[in-house]
Short mmCIF file of C-alpha atoms and ligand atoms in Angstrom, two decimals:
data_model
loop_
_atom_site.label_atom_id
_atom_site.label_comp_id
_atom_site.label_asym_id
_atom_site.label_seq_id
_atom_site.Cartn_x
_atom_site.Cartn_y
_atom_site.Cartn_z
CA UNK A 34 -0.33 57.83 20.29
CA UNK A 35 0.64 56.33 16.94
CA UNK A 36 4.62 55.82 18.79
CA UNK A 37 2.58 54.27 21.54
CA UNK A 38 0.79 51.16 19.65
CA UNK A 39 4.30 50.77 18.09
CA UNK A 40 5.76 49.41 21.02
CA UNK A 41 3.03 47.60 21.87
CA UNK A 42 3.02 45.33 18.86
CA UNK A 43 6.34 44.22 19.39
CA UNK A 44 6.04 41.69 22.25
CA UNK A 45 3.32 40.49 21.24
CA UNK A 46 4.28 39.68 17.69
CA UNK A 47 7.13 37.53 19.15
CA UNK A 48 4.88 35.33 21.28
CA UNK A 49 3.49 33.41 18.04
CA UNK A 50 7.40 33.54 16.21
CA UNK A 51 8.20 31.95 19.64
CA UNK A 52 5.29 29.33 19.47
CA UNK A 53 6.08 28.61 15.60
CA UNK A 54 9.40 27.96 16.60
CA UNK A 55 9.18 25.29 19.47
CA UNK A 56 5.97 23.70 17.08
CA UNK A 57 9.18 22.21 14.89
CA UNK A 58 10.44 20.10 17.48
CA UNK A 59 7.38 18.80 18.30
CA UNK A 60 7.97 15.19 16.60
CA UNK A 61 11.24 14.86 18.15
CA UNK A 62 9.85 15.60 22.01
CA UNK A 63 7.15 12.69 20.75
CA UNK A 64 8.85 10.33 19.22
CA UNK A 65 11.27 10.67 22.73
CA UNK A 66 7.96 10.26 24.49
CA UNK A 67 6.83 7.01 22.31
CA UNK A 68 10.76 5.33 23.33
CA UNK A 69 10.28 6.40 26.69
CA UNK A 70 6.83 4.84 27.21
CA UNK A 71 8.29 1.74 25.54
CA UNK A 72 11.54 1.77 28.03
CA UNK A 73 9.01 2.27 30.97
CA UNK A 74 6.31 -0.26 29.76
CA UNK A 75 9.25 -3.01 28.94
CA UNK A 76 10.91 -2.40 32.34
CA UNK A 77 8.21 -2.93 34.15
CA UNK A 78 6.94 -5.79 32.49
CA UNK A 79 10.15 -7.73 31.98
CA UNK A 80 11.19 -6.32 35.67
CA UNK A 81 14.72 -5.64 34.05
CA UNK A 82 16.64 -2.02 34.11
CA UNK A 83 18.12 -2.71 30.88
CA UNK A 84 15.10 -2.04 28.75
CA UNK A 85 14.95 1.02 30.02
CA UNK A 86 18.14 2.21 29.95
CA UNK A 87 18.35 0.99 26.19
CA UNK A 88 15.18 2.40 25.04
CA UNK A 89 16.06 5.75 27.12
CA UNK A 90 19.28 6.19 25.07
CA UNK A 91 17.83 5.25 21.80
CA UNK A 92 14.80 7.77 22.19
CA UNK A 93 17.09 10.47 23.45
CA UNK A 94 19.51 10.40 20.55
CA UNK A 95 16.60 9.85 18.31
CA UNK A 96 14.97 13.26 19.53
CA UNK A 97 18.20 14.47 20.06
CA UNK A 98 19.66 13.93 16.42
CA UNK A 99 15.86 15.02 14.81
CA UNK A 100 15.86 18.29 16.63
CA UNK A 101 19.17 18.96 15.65
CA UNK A 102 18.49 17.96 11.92
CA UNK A 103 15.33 20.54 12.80
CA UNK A 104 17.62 23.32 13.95
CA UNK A 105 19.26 22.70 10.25
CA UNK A 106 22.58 20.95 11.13
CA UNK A 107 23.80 18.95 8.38
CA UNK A 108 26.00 16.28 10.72
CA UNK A 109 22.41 15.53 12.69
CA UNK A 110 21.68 12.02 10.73
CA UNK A 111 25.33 10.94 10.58
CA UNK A 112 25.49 11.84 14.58
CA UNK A 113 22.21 9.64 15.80
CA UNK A 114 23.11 6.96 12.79
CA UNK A 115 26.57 6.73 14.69
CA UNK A 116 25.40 7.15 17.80
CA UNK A 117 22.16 4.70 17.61
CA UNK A 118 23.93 2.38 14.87
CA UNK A 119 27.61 1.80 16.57
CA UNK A 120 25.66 1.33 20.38
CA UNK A 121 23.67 -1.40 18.38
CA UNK A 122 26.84 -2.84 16.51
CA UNK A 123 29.21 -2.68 19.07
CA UNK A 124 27.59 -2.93 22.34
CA UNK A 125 24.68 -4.91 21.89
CA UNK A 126 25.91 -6.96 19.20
CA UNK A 127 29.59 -7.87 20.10
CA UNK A 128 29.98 -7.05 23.31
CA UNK A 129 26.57 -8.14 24.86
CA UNK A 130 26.21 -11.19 21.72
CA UNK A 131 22.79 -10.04 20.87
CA UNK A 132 22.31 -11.00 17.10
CA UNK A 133 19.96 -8.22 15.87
CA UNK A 134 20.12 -9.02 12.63
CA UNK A 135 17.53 -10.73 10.77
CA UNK A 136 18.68 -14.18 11.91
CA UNK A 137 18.80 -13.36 15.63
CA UNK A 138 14.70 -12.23 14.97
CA UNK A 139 14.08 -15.78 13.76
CA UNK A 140 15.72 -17.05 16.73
CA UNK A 141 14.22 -15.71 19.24
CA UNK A 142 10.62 -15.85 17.18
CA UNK A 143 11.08 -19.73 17.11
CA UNK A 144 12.06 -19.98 20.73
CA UNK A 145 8.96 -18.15 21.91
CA UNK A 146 11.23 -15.66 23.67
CA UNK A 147 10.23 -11.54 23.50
CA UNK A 148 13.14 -10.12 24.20
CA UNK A 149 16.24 -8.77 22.48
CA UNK A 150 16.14 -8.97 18.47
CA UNK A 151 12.51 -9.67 18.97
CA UNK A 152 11.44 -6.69 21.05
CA UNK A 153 13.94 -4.07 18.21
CA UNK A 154 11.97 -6.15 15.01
CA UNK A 155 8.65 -5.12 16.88
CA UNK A 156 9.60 -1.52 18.13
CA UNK A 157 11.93 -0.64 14.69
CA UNK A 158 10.65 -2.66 12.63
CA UNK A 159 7.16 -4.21 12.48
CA UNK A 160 4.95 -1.78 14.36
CA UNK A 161 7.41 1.36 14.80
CA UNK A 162 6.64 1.72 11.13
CA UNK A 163 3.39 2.46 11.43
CA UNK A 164 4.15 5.68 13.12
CA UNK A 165 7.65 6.69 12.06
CA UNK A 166 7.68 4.77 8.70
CA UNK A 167 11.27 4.16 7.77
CA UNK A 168 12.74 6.32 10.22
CA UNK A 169 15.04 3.01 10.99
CA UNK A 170 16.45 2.98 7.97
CA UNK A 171 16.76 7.11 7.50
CA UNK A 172 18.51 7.39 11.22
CA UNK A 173 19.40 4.27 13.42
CA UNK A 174 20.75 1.22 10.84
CA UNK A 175 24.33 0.57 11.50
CA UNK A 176 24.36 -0.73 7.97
CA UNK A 177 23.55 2.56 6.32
CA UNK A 178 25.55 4.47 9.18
CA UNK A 179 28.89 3.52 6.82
CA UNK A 180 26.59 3.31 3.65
CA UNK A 181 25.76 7.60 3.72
CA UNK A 182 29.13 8.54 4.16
CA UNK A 183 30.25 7.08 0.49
CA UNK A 184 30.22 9.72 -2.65
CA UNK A 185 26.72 8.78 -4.61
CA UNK A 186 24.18 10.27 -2.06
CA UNK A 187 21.95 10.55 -4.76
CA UNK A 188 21.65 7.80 -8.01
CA UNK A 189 23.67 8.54 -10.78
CA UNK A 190 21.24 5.54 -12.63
CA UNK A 191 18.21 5.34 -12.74
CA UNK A 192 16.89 2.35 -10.63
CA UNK A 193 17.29 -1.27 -11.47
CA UNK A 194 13.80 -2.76 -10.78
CA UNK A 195 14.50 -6.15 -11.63
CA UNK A 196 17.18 -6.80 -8.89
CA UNK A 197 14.09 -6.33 -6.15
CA UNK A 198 13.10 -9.70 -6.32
CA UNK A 199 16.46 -10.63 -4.48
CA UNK A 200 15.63 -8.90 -0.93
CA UNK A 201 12.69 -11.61 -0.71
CA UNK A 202 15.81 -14.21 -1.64
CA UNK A 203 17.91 -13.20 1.19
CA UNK A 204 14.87 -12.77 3.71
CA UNK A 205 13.82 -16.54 2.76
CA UNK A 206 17.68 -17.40 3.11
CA UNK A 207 17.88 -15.96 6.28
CA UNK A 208 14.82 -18.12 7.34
CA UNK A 209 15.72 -21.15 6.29
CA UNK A 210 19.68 -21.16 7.67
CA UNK A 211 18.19 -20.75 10.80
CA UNK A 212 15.04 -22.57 10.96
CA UNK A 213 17.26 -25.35 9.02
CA UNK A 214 20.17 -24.76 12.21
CA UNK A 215 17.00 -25.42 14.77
CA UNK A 216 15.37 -28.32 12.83
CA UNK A 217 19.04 -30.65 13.03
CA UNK A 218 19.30 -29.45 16.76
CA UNK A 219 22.88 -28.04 16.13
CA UNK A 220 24.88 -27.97 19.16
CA UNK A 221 25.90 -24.61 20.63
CA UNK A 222 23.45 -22.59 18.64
CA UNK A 223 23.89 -19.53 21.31
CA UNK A 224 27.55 -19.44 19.87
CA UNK A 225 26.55 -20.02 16.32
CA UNK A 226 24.36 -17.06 16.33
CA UNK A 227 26.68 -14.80 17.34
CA UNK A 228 29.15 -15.66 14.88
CA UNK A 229 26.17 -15.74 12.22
CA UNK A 230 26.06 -11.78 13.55
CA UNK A 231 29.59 -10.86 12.86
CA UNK A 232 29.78 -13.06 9.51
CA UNK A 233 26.57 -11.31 8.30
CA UNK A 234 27.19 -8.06 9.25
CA UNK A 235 30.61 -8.55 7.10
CA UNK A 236 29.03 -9.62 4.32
CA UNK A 237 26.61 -6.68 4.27
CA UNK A 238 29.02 -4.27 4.54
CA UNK A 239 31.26 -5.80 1.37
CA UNK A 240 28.18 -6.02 -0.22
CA UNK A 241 26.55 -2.74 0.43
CA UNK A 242 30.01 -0.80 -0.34
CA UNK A 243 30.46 -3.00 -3.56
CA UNK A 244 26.99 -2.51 -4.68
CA UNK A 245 27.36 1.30 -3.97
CA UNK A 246 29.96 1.57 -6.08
CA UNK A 247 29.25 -0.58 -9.10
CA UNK A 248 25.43 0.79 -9.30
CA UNK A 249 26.70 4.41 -8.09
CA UNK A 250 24.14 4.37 -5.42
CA UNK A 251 24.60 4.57 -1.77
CA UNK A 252 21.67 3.08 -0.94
CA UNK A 253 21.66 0.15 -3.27
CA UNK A 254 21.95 -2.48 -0.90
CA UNK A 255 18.57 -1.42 0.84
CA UNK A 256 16.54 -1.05 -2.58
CA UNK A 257 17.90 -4.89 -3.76
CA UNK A 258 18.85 -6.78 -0.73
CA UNK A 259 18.29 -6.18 2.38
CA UNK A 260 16.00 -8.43 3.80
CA UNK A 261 13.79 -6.85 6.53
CA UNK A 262 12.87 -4.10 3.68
CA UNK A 263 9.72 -7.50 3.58
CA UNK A 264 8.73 -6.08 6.72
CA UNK A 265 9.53 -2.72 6.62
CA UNK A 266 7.54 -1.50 3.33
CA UNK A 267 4.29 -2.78 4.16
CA UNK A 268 3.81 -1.05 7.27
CA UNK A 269 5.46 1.77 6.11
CA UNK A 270 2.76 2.62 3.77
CA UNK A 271 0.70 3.02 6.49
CA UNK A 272 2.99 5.87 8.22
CA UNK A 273 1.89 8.66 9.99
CA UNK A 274 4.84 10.27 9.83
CA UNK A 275 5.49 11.14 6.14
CA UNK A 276 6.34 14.02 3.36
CA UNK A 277 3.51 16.10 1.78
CA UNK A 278 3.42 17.42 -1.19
CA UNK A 279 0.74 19.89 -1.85
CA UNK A 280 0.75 19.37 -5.94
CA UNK A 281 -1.33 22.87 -6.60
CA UNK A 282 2.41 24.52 -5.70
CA UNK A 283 4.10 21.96 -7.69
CA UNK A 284 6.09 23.59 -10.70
CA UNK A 285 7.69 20.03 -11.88
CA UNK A 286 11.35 21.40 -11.84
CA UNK A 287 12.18 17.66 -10.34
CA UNK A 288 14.21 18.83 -8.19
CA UNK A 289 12.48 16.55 -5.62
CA UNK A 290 13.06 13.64 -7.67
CA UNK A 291 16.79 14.29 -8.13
CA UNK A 292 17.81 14.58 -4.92
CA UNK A 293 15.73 11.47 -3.42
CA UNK A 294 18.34 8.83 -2.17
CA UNK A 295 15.47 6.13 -2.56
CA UNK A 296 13.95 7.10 -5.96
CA UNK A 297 10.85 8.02 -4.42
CA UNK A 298 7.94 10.33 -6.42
CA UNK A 299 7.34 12.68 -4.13
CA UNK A 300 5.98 15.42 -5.76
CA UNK A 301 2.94 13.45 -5.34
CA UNK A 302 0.56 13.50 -2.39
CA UNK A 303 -0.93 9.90 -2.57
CA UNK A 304 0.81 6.89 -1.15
CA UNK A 305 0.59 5.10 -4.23
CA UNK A 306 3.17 7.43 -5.22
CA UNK A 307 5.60 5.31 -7.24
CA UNK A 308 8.23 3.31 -4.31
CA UNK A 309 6.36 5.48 -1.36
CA UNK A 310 7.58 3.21 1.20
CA UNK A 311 11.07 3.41 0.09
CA UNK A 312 11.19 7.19 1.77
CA UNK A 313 13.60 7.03 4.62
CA UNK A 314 12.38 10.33 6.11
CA UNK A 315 15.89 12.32 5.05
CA UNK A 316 13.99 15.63 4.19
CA UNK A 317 16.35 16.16 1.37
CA UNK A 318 13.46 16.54 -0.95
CA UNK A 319 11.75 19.62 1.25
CA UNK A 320 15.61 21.26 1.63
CA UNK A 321 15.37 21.63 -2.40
CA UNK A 322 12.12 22.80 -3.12
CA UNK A 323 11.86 26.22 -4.50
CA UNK A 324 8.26 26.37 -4.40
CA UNK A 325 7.72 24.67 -0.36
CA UNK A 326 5.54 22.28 -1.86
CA UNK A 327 7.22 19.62 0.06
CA UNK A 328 6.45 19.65 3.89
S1 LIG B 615 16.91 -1.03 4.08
FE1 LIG B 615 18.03 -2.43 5.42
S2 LIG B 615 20.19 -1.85 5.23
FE2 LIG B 615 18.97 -0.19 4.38
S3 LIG B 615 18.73 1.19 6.09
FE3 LIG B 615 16.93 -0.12 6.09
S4 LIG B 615 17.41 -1.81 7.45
FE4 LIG B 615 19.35 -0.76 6.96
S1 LIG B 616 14.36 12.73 -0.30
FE1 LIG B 616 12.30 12.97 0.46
S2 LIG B 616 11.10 11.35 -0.52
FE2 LIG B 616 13.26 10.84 -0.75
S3 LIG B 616 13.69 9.50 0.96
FE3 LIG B 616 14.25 11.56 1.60
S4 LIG B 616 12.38 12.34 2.59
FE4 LIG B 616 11.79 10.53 1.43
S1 LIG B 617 11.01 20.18 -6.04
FE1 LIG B 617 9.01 20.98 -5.45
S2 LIG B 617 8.33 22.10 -7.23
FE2 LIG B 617 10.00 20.79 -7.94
S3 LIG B 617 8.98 18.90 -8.65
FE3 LIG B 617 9.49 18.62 -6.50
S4 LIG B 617 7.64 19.21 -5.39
FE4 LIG B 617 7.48 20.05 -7.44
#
């Protein structure tokens, strides 16, 4: 009788394993869902097929890439980084002449027109943030996409606090080249934007490389200069998506701390935590953990 109940137990203890399982790849089936309600809600509205092809290969390497970094593959956030980033660079950007960067924003914000670098500010951006905090800037920024694949992935100093003030320099900059462009009426400002892209993006990437390697930091560009960080912390304090840290397992071997590309405190559960809405959702923090505090 006892052999009996013995191989009885066994199916059904793999029913919950099962469950547990497909429960981790819950966020990346959503946050498909939330692109793919976007893509539908922006086709119909703007009655154009683009939107939703765009928005349908966005999500899908989005929940692609996060199920992947789920299922513990290491390349996951260089593939949708490359994949979302170099569609965005390439494609979009110099192919298609959409300036996505900061400038093209202002742009299309002062011509009254929702579409383009307006609709990505909004979705990536401005409101995104709210659910998937700085998901952007952990997965999808074809800044960063080059950034991660230079040799300090984690500081080797400790962060320069004073250099901050310059993102709000180069997001008032960015404002006033092209609200100054709008104001004189420059001819062929279609044209100037684009080059404004590929000039920009230039720049960025001499500076963010230089930066990297003068301040040892990978990410030192996004902590000091990048501009739409103006938009992006706010609302990412707000996140629903974000790590946990349940303090009563906390041991305070700093591992955490260490390993955090963005200087983030995260072996603290409040969002005050000290530059909380620098976290770029990497999960390198949880990976190190000894005690699972982090989730
Ligand atoms: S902070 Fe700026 S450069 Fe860095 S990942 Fe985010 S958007 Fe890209
Ligand atoms: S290591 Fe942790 S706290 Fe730091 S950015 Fe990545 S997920 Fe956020
Ligand atoms: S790695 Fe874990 S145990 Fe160590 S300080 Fe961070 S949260 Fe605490």
């Amino acid at each position: 009788m006892n052999k009996d109940k013995r191989v009885q137990s066994k199916p059904a203890q793999k029913e919950p394993i099962k469950r547990n399982k497909f429960r981790k790849y819950v966020p990346s089936i959503l946050l498909f869902l939330l692109f793919e309600i976007v893509a539908v809600t922006l086709w119909l509205v703007k009655k154009n097929l683009f939107y939703l092809l765009n928005f349908s290969y966005i999500g899908g390497c989005l929940g692609l890439g996060t199920a992947l970094f789920t299922a513990g593959k290491r390349y996951a956030r260089h593939f949708i980084q490359l994949a979302v980033g170099s569609y965005m660079l390439l494609y979009l950007g110099v192919i298609s002449h959409e300036n996505m960067q900061i400038e093209g924003f202002w742009y299309y914000l002062f011509l009254g027109v929702f579409e383009a670098a307006t609709i990505h500010y909004a979705v990536a951006k401005i409101f995104g943030p709210l659910f998937f905090g700085r998901g952007w800037c952990g997965y999808a920024c074809w800044t960063v996409m080059v950034l991660d694949f230079l040799p300090y992935k984690q500081p080797q100093n400790p962060r320069k606090e004073k250099l901050c003030f310059l993102r709000y320099v180069m997001f008032i900059l960015s404002l006033a080249l092209v609200s100054g462009l709008m104001l004189i009426k420059i001819a062929n400002l279609e044209q100037i934007m684009f080059w404004l892209f590929i000039v920009g993006n230039v720049l960025y990437y001499i500076l963010g490389i230089g930066l990297a390697f003068v301040l040892k930091d990978n990410r030192a560009f996004c902590k000091y200069l990048c501009p739409v960080t103006v938009f992006l912390k706010p609302m990412s304090y707000f996140s629903f998506l974000r790590v946990h840290c349940d303090e009563s397992k906390c041991i305070h071997c700093d591992k955490c701390l260490r390993v955090c590309p963005m200087n983030v405190e995260v072996n603290k559960e409040s969002r005050k935590r000290k530059n909380g809405t620098e976290c770029i959702l990497c999960y390198e923090c949880t990976k190190d953990c000894p005690t699972k505090a982090l989730h």
